[in-house]
Amino acid sequence: RELDGLRVESGRDGVEVGCSSVALLRDTCVQLEGLLEQLYPGVHFSTVARFTLDGHRFEADSSPLTLGAILESKQWRKVLQAAKVGGQGRRRVLVRELLGGVECGIFASHCWRDRSGELLPGLKRLLEALSGDLVWMDLEELMEETQFASRMFEGLQAARVVVICLSGVYLTRQNCLLELMWALQQHFAHGKHIFIVSVDPQVTIKTIQTWSREEGVEVTDDKGNVVRVGAETVRVVKDLVTGFKVYEEWLAPDHGEAALQKQHAAVAEMIDSACSPLQGKKEQPVLAVKEVASGWVIEHTAP
C-alpha cells in the first residue's frame, strides 16, 4: 500500500519499502528491525547496504550497527568499508553518500540551556512525520564543538524552514544570536521561511510587544542571574514578532502532556499551511529487507 510517500510491498524475496525521505527511511528501518527482534528474539542481524558507485556495484556491511541504528543516531559521517560485488576492489563510503546526501529541511534554532530540550522533541517528531524531512536540533547534530559554527551554518543554509525558539537564555547566548542573524540573512537573500515560538514565560510574544525599542530589557539566564539584553537585540526581536509568523502562546510543559501535544499540533499546522505544504518532492530511495541464508539483509538503493 502507499501512504504519505511511503510504499510497502511484499513479494517472494521479502519486503520492499519505498520512502520519500531520509526521515521516513529511518523510521521504517527502526520499525522493521524492531519487528525482526520480536520475531527472532536473541538473534543478531546486521545490515548490508548494496549500492552502485562509479559504475561498479559494492556491498558495505554496517556491523556492528544496523542501518536503522545508524540513521537513528544520525551518524551521517560514519565510514563503511565496501567490497566490489563479483570482483576485486574496496571503497570507503560515508553514510551520507549512500543516501545521496543528507539535508535537514527544518532547522530549529534554540538554546539547549533553556527548557527547549524537554519542549521540542515532541514538536520535532510531529514536524518530521508531517513533512517527511529531518529536523535539525543542535542538541543532536553538533557533537563536535570544534566545528560548531561551520556545522551550524551548514545546517541552517540547507534548511527550507527555520523555527526560532525564543527564551531569556536564548537572547543571552552569542551562538543563538548568531543563528538568528544568519536566519534573517537567509530569509532576505533566499526567501527562507522563518517562524517564531516562545519557550519561556518571560519572553512571550505579548511581552516582547511591550518592550521599548530604545531601551534594553532584563532577562534571567540559565544560572538564575539577571542579564540585560541590549537595545539593538531588542529591536531585532521586536521586528521578528511583527514581521514573521508567530505562535502566540508559549510552549508550556507545566500545563500537562496533552496540552503540550495540542500546542505542538498547532505550531506544526501553522508551519505546514504557510509552506504549502511542507512535504517536499524527492526521488524515492528504496529499502528492501530480505531473508538470506546468513540472516537478514536490508538492501538500500540511493536516489
mmCIF file of C-alpha atoms in Angstrom:
data_model
loop_
_atom_site.group_PDB
_atom_site.id
_atom_site.type_symbol
_atom_site.label_atom_id
_atom_site.label_comp_id
_atom_site.label_asym_id
_atom_site.label_seq_id
_atom_site.Cartn_x
_atom_site.Cartn_y
_atom_site.Cartn_z
ATOM 1 C CA ARG A 1 0.000 0.000 0.000
ATOM 2 C CA GLU A 2 1.054 3.627 -0.391
ATOM 3 C CA LEU A 3 0.605 6.174 2.357
ATOM 4 C CA ASP A 4 2.064 9.714 2.569
ATOM 5 C CA GLY A 5 5.137 8.973 0.475
ATOM 6 C CA LEU A 6 5.755 5.527 1.966
ATOM 7 C CA ARG A 7 5.349 2.444 -0.240
ATOM 8 C CA VAL A 8 5.367 -1.068 1.232
ATOM 9 C CA GLU A 9 5.243 -4.117 -0.994
ATOM 10 C CA SER A 10 5.704 -7.782 -0.153
ATOM 11 C CA GLY A 11 6.923 -10.497 -2.512
ATOM 12 C CA ARG A 12 8.614 -13.857 -2.629
ATOM 13 C CA ASP A 13 12.032 -12.309 -1.915
ATOM 14 C CA GLY A 14 10.927 -10.297 1.097
ATOM 15 C CA VAL A 15 9.539 -6.843 1.811
ATOM 16 C CA GLU A 16 10.376 -3.775 -0.265
ATOM 17 C CA VAL A 17 9.847 -0.309 1.130
ATOM 18 C CA GLY A 18 9.992 2.898 -0.897
ATOM 19 C CA CYS A 19 10.463 6.085 1.144
ATOM 20 C CA SER A 20 10.313 9.699 0.024
ATOM 21 C CA SER A 21 12.816 10.976 2.589
ATOM 22 C CA VAL A 22 15.593 10.023 4.954
ATOM 23 C CA ALA A 23 13.258 10.655 7.893
ATOM 24 C CA LEU A 24 10.757 8.090 6.585
ATOM 25 C CA LEU A 25 13.572 5.706 5.707
ATOM 26 C CA ARG A 26 14.936 5.972 9.245
ATOM 27 C CA ASP A 27 11.562 5.358 10.878
ATOM 28 C CA THR A 28 10.875 2.439 8.553
ATOM 29 C CA CYS A 29 14.255 0.839 9.286
ATOM 30 C CA VAL A 30 13.776 1.185 13.031
ATOM 31 C CA GLN A 31 10.277 -0.336 12.880
ATOM 32 C CA LEU A 32 11.348 -3.208 10.633
ATOM 33 C CA GLU A 33 14.356 -4.007 12.787
ATOM 34 C CA GLY A 34 12.196 -3.875 15.889
ATOM 35 C CA LEU A 35 9.810 -6.322 14.242
ATOM 36 C CA LEU A 36 12.684 -8.682 13.408
ATOM 37 C CA GLU A 37 13.820 -8.586 17.031
ATOM 38 C CA GLN A 38 10.296 -9.513 18.146
ATOM 39 C CA LEU A 39 10.038 -12.352 15.630
ATOM 40 C CA TYR A 40 13.521 -13.686 16.356
ATOM 41 C CA PRO A 41 14.425 -12.676 19.944
ATOM 42 C CA GLY A 42 18.100 -13.023 20.742
ATOM 43 C CA VAL A 43 19.115 -13.372 17.084
ATOM 44 C CA HIS A 44 21.700 -10.816 15.960
ATOM 45 C CA PHE A 45 21.437 -9.364 12.466
ATOM 46 C CA SER A 46 23.430 -6.742 10.607
ATOM 47 C CA THR A 47 22.805 -4.541 7.574
ATOM 48 C CA VAL A 48 24.389 -4.859 4.157
ATOM 49 C CA ALA A 49 23.987 -1.748 2.004
ATOM 50 C CA ARG A 50 24.256 -2.519 -1.699
ATOM 51 C CA PHE A 51 24.957 0.427 -3.985
ATOM 52 C CA THR A 52 26.467 1.442 -7.305
ATOM 53 C CA LEU A 53 29.424 3.821 -7.375
ATOM 54 C CA ASP A 54 31.431 4.840 -10.461
ATOM 55 C CA GLY A 55 29.693 2.142 -12.452
ATOM 56 C CA HIS A 56 30.628 -0.639 -10.017
ATOM 57 C CA ARG A 57 28.375 -2.459 -7.576
ATOM 58 C CA PHE A 58 29.528 -2.586 -3.956
ATOM 59 C CA GLU A 59 28.394 -4.112 -0.677
ATOM 60 C CA ALA A 60 29.044 -2.326 2.638
ATOM 61 C CA ASP A 61 28.470 -4.152 5.907
ATOM 62 C CA SER A 62 27.372 -1.780 8.689
ATOM 63 C CA SER A 63 28.252 -4.201 11.531
ATOM 64 C CA PRO A 64 28.065 -3.997 14.462
ATOM 65 C CA LEU A 65 25.263 -1.456 13.898
ATOM 66 C CA THR A 66 22.184 -1.836 11.719
ATOM 67 C CA LEU A 67 21.088 0.747 9.183
ATOM 68 C CA GLY A 68 18.241 1.763 11.496
ATOM 69 C CA ALA A 69 20.649 2.346 14.392
ATOM 70 C CA ILE A 70 22.929 4.444 12.180
ATOM 71 C CA LEU A 71 20.072 6.579 10.899
ATOM 72 C CA GLU A 72 18.500 6.912 14.364
ATOM 73 C CA SER A 73 21.777 8.221 15.833
ATOM 74 C CA LYS A 74 22.345 10.410 12.730
ATOM 75 C CA GLN A 75 25.838 9.110 12.057
ATOM 76 C CA TRP A 76 25.871 10.615 8.563
ATOM 77 C CA ARG A 77 29.688 10.787 8.611
ATOM 78 C CA LYS A 78 30.139 7.141 9.593
ATOM 79 C CA VAL A 79 32.559 5.416 7.240
ATOM 80 C CA LEU A 80 31.592 1.989 5.880
ATOM 81 C CA GLN A 81 34.072 -0.371 4.251
ATOM 82 C CA ALA A 82 32.663 -1.627 0.960
ATOM 83 C CA ALA A 83 33.771 -4.515 -1.278
ATOM 84 C CA LYS A 84 33.070 -4.772 -5.004
ATOM 85 C CA VAL A 85 30.447 -7.369 -5.856
ATOM 86 C CA GLY A 86 31.882 -10.164 -8.001
ATOM 87 C CA GLY A 87 35.387 -8.780 -8.253
ATOM 88 C CA GLN A 88 38.378 -7.106 -6.621
ATOM 89 C CA GLY A 89 38.347 -3.665 -5.107
ATOM 90 C CA ARG A 90 37.363 -1.918 -1.905
ATOM 91 C CA ARG A 91 35.928 1.516 -1.182
ATOM 92 C CA ARG A 92 35.353 3.674 1.866
ATOM 93 C CA VAL A 93 31.965 5.339 1.704
ATOM 94 C CA LEU A 94 30.113 7.740 4.012
ATOM 95 C CA VAL A 95 26.539 7.009 5.063
ATOM 96 C CA ARG A 96 25.501 10.382 3.660
ATOM 97 C CA GLU A 97 26.934 9.351 0.271
ATOM 98 C CA LEU A 98 24.820 6.182 0.324
ATOM 99 C CA LEU A 99 21.733 8.304 0.948
ATOM 100 C CA GLY A 100 22.541 10.702 -1.859
ATOM 101 C CA GLY A 101 23.372 13.440 0.664
ATOM 102 C CA VAL A 102 21.531 14.240 3.875
ATOM 103 C CA GLU A 103 19.900 17.592 4.466
ATOM 104 C CA CYS A 104 17.595 18.693 7.255
ATOM 105 C CA GLY A 105 14.684 20.582 5.751
ATOM 106 C CA ILE A 106 13.738 22.247 9.051
ATOM 107 C CA PHE A 107 16.228 23.987 11.341
ATOM 108 C CA ALA A 108 15.234 24.529 14.989
ATOM 109 C CA SER A 109 17.216 27.444 16.376
ATOM 110 C CA HIS A 110 17.115 27.063 20.151
ATOM 111 C CA CYS A 111 19.296 27.148 23.261
ATOM 112 C CA TRP A 112 19.946 23.775 24.871
ATOM 113 C CA ARG A 113 20.434 25.549 28.226
ATOM 114 C CA ASP A 114 16.757 26.532 28.481
ATOM 115 C CA ARG A 115 13.709 24.224 28.619
ATOM 116 C CA SER A 116 13.612 23.585 24.881
ATOM 117 C CA GLY A 117 15.278 20.206 25.492
ATOM 118 C CA GLU A 118 12.032 18.951 27.053
ATOM 119 C CA LEU A 119 9.708 21.058 24.897
ATOM 120 C CA LEU A 120 10.971 20.448 21.365
ATOM 121 C CA PRO A 121 11.354 16.652 20.895
ATOM 122 C CA GLY A 122 7.581 16.173 20.551
ATOM 123 C CA LEU A 123 7.330 19.033 18.049
ATOM 124 C CA LYS A 124 10.354 17.655 16.190
ATOM 125 C CA ARG A 125 8.737 14.219 15.802
ATOM 126 C CA LEU A 126 5.473 15.769 14.611
ATOM 127 C CA LEU A 127 7.180 18.010 12.049
ATOM 128 C CA GLU A 128 9.219 15.095 10.713
ATOM 129 C CA ALA A 129 6.119 12.943 10.397
ATOM 130 C CA LEU A 130 4.214 15.758 8.690
ATOM 131 C CA SER A 131 6.953 16.896 6.313
ATOM 132 C CA GLY A 132 8.984 13.749 5.707
ATOM 133 C CA ASP A 133 12.006 15.977 6.379
ATOM 134 C CA LEU A 134 14.588 15.743 9.116
ATOM 135 C CA VAL A 135 14.591 18.471 11.776
ATOM 136 C CA TRP A 136 17.982 19.846 12.776
ATOM 137 C CA MET A 137 18.477 20.350 16.512
ATOM 138 C CA ASP A 138 21.989 21.242 17.679
ATOM 139 C CA LEU A 139 21.429 19.092 20.775
ATOM 140 C CA GLU A 140 21.807 16.118 18.429
ATOM 141 C CA GLU A 141 23.689 17.476 15.455
ATOM 142 C CA LEU A 142 26.638 19.401 16.911
ATOM 143 C CA MET A 143 28.538 16.791 18.872
ATOM 144 C CA GLU A 144 31.963 18.193 17.955
ATOM 145 C CA GLU A 145 32.285 21.746 19.290
ATOM 146 C CA THR A 146 35.404 22.352 17.185
ATOM 147 C CA GLN A 147 33.157 22.567 14.116
ATOM 148 C CA PHE A 148 30.234 24.263 15.856
ATOM 149 C CA ALA A 149 29.940 27.440 13.761
ATOM 150 C CA SER A 150 30.551 25.825 10.365
ATOM 151 C CA ARG A 151 28.208 22.874 11.013
ATOM 152 C CA MET A 152 25.541 25.207 12.381
ATOM 153 C CA PHE A 153 25.679 27.432 9.294
ATOM 154 C CA GLU A 154 25.711 24.378 7.021
ATOM 155 C CA GLY A 155 22.535 23.062 8.623
ATOM 156 C CA LEU A 156 20.772 26.415 8.576
ATOM 157 C CA GLN A 157 21.740 27.106 4.983
ATOM 158 C CA ALA A 158 20.411 23.737 3.780
ATOM 159 C CA ALA A 159 17.068 24.072 5.574
ATOM 160 C CA ARG A 160 13.920 25.355 3.885
ATOM 161 C CA VAL A 161 12.324 26.369 7.182
ATOM 162 C CA VAL A 162 13.790 27.924 10.354
ATOM 163 C CA VAL A 163 11.919 27.787 13.663
ATOM 164 C CA ILE A 164 13.233 30.352 16.180
ATOM 165 C CA CYS A 165 12.601 29.226 19.786
ATOM 166 C CA LEU A 166 12.856 32.361 21.911
ATOM 167 C CA SER A 167 13.722 32.428 25.610
ATOM 168 C CA GLY A 168 15.551 34.697 28.008
ATOM 169 C CA VAL A 169 18.535 32.353 27.869
ATOM 170 C CA TYR A 170 18.453 32.352 24.045
ATOM 171 C CA LEU A 171 18.816 36.146 23.999
ATOM 172 C CA THR A 172 21.925 35.993 26.205
ATOM 173 C CA ARG A 173 23.832 33.380 24.167
ATOM 174 C CA GLN A 174 26.151 34.529 21.390
ATOM 175 C CA ASN A 175 25.719 31.385 19.273
ATOM 176 C CA CYS A 176 21.940 31.690 19.408
ATOM 177 C CA LEU A 177 22.027 35.319 18.297
ATOM 178 C CA LEU A 178 24.425 34.305 15.517
ATOM 179 C CA GLU A 179 21.904 31.698 14.315
ATOM 180 C CA LEU A 180 19.204 34.365 14.454
ATOM 181 C CA MET A 181 21.206 36.800 12.291
ATOM 182 C CA TRP A 182 22.083 34.065 9.801
ATOM 183 C CA ALA A 183 18.425 33.067 9.565
ATOM 184 C CA LEU A 184 17.463 36.657 8.758
ATOM 185 C CA GLN A 185 20.205 36.894 6.125
ATOM 186 C CA GLN A 186 18.985 33.661 4.539
ATOM 187 C CA HIS A 187 15.407 34.955 4.568
ATOM 188 C CA PHE A 188 16.204 38.223 2.811
ATOM 189 C CA ALA A 189 18.654 36.613 0.364
ATOM 190 C CA HIS A 190 16.759 33.412 -0.453
ATOM 191 C CA GLY A 191 13.238 33.766 0.950
ATOM 192 C CA LYS A 192 13.745 31.148 3.662
ATOM 193 C CA HIS A 193 10.652 30.657 5.851
ATOM 194 C CA ILE A 194 11.012 31.825 9.475
ATOM 195 C CA PHE A 195 8.589 31.023 12.312
ATOM 196 C CA ILE A 196 8.715 32.243 15.904
ATOM 197 C CA VAL A 197 7.720 30.348 19.032
ATOM 198 C CA SER A 198 8.371 31.094 22.685
ATOM 199 C CA VAL A 199 9.615 28.517 25.191
ATOM 200 C CA ASP A 200 9.827 30.926 28.115
ATOM 201 C CA PRO A 201 7.063 32.770 30.044
ATOM 202 C CA GLN A 202 9.343 35.821 30.459
ATOM 203 C CA VAL A 203 9.784 36.168 26.680
ATOM 204 C CA THR A 204 6.279 35.614 25.293
ATOM 205 C CA ILE A 205 5.070 37.254 22.088
ATOM 206 C CA LYS A 206 2.825 39.611 24.089
ATOM 207 C CA THR A 207 5.672 40.519 26.455
ATOM 208 C CA ILE A 208 8.029 41.304 23.556
ATOM 209 C CA GLN A 209 5.443 43.662 22.068
ATOM 210 C CA THR A 210 5.587 45.781 25.279
ATOM 211 C CA TRP A 211 9.392 46.180 25.166
ATOM 212 C CA SER A 212 10.764 49.611 24.289
ATOM 213 C CA ARG A 213 12.794 49.770 21.068
ATOM 214 C CA GLU A 214 15.076 52.379 22.608
ATOM 215 C CA GLU A 215 15.974 50.505 25.766
ATOM 216 C CA GLY A 216 17.324 47.113 26.693
ATOM 217 C CA VAL A 217 15.445 44.573 28.761
ATOM 218 C CA GLU A 218 16.378 42.437 31.737
ATOM 219 C CA VAL A 219 16.003 38.647 31.476
ATOM 220 C CA THR A 220 17.064 35.710 33.610
ATOM 221 C CA ASP A 221 19.807 33.468 32.236
ATOM 222 C CA ASP A 222 20.260 29.711 32.770
ATOM 223 C CA LYS A 223 22.072 30.270 36.070
ATOM 224 C CA GLY A 224 19.326 32.455 37.514
ATOM 225 C CA ASN A 225 21.267 35.686 37.035
ATOM 226 C CA VAL A 226 19.560 38.826 35.769
ATOM 227 C CA VAL A 227 21.189 39.837 32.471
ATOM 228 C CA ARG A 228 20.485 42.921 30.392
ATOM 229 C CA VAL A 229 19.756 42.420 26.696
ATOM 230 C CA GLY A 230 20.861 45.407 24.627
ATOM 231 C CA ALA A 231 18.512 47.733 22.730
ATOM 232 C CA GLU A 232 19.850 46.561 19.345
ATOM 233 C CA THR A 233 18.887 42.946 20.093
ATOM 234 C CA VAL A 234 15.505 44.088 21.424
ATOM 235 C CA ARG A 235 14.794 45.892 18.140
ATOM 236 C CA VAL A 236 15.672 42.773 16.129
ATOM 237 C CA VAL A 237 13.394 40.596 18.286
ATOM 238 C CA LYS A 238 10.514 43.087 18.056
ATOM 239 C CA ASP A 239 10.886 43.153 14.272
ATOM 240 C CA LEU A 240 10.830 39.353 14.290
ATOM 241 C CA VAL A 241 7.491 39.061 16.068
ATOM 242 C CA THR A 242 5.875 41.725 13.886
ATOM 243 C CA GLY A 243 7.359 40.657 10.536
ATOM 244 C CA PHE A 244 7.106 36.869 10.679
ATOM 245 C CA LYS A 245 4.534 34.250 11.603
ATOM 246 C CA VAL A 246 4.378 33.625 15.337
ATOM 247 C CA TYR A 247 2.696 31.162 17.661
ATOM 248 C CA GLU A 248 1.050 33.465 20.187
ATOM 249 C CA GLU A 249 1.197 31.153 23.213
ATOM 250 C CA TRP A 250 4.394 29.963 24.870
ATOM 251 C CA LEU A 251 5.099 26.235 24.866
ATOM 252 C CA ALA A 252 4.447 25.177 28.431
ATOM 253 C CA PRO A 253 5.215 21.655 29.737
ATOM 254 C CA ASP A 254 3.737 22.640 33.109
ATOM 255 C CA HIS A 255 0.253 22.555 31.580
ATOM 256 C CA GLY A 256 0.458 18.792 31.059
ATOM 257 C CA GLU A 257 1.423 16.436 28.242
ATOM 258 C CA ALA A 258 -1.955 16.612 26.496
ATOM 259 C CA ALA A 259 -1.890 20.421 26.420
ATOM 260 C CA LEU A 260 1.691 20.424 25.122
ATOM 261 C CA GLN A 261 0.785 17.971 22.346
ATOM 262 C CA LYS A 262 -2.084 20.256 21.350
ATOM 263 C CA GLN A 263 0.358 23.174 21.169
ATOM 264 C CA HIS A 264 2.775 21.113 19.062
ATOM 265 C CA ALA A 265 -0.049 20.298 16.646
ATOM 266 C CA ALA A 266 -0.988 23.987 16.376
ATOM 267 C CA VAL A 267 2.628 25.023 15.659
ATOM 268 C CA ALA A 268 3.054 22.254 13.077
ATOM 269 C CA GLU A 269 -0.212 23.228 11.365
ATOM 270 C CA MET A 270 0.884 26.880 11.255
ATOM 271 C CA ILE A 271 4.185 25.940 9.606
ATOM 272 C CA ASP A 272 2.657 23.423 7.208
ATOM 273 C CA SER A 273 -0.092 25.757 5.993
ATOM 274 C CA ALA A 274 2.375 28.583 5.367
ATOM 275 C CA CYS A 275 4.800 26.368 3.422
ATOM 276 C CA SER A 276 2.053 24.901 1.161
ATOM 277 C CA PRO A 277 2.711 22.146 2.166
ATOM 278 C CA LEU A 278 5.862 21.026 3.979
ATOM 279 C CA GLN A 279 6.020 17.684 2.146
ATOM 280 C CA GLY A 280 8.844 18.035 -0.377
ATOM 281 C CA LYS A 281 9.119 16.261 -3.717
ATOM 282 C CA LYS A 282 12.125 13.938 -3.639
ATOM 283 C CA GLU A 283 13.308 10.911 -5.527
ATOM 284 C CA GLN A 284 12.479 7.806 -3.573
ATOM 285 C CA PRO A 285 15.285 5.752 -2.043
ATOM 286 C CA VAL A 286 14.383 2.084 -1.847
ATOM 287 C CA LEU A 287 14.870 -0.192 1.118
ATOM 288 C CA ALA A 288 14.457 -3.923 0.617
ATOM 289 C CA VAL A 289 14.547 -6.363 3.528
ATOM 290 C CA LYS A 290 15.319 -9.917 2.503
ATOM 291 C CA GLU A 291 15.901 -13.171 4.366
ATOM 292 C CA VAL A 292 19.077 -14.920 3.206
ATOM 293 C CA ALA A 293 20.997 -17.964 4.400
ATOM 294 C CA SER A 294 23.186 -15.948 6.772
ATOM 295 C CA GLY A 295 20.321 -13.881 8.205
ATOM 296 C CA TRP A 296 18.511 -10.743 7.159
ATOM 297 C CA VAL A 297 19.798 -8.278 4.566
ATOM 298 C CA ILE A 298 18.499 -4.749 4.170
ATOM 299 C CA GLU A 299 19.241 -3.638 0.617
ATOM 300 C CA HIS A 300 19.252 0.116 0.057
ATOM 301 C CA THR A 301 19.246 1.843 -3.349
ATOM 302 C CA ALA A 302 20.119 5.537 -3.059
ATOM 303 C CA PRO A 303 18.219 8.041 -5.220
#
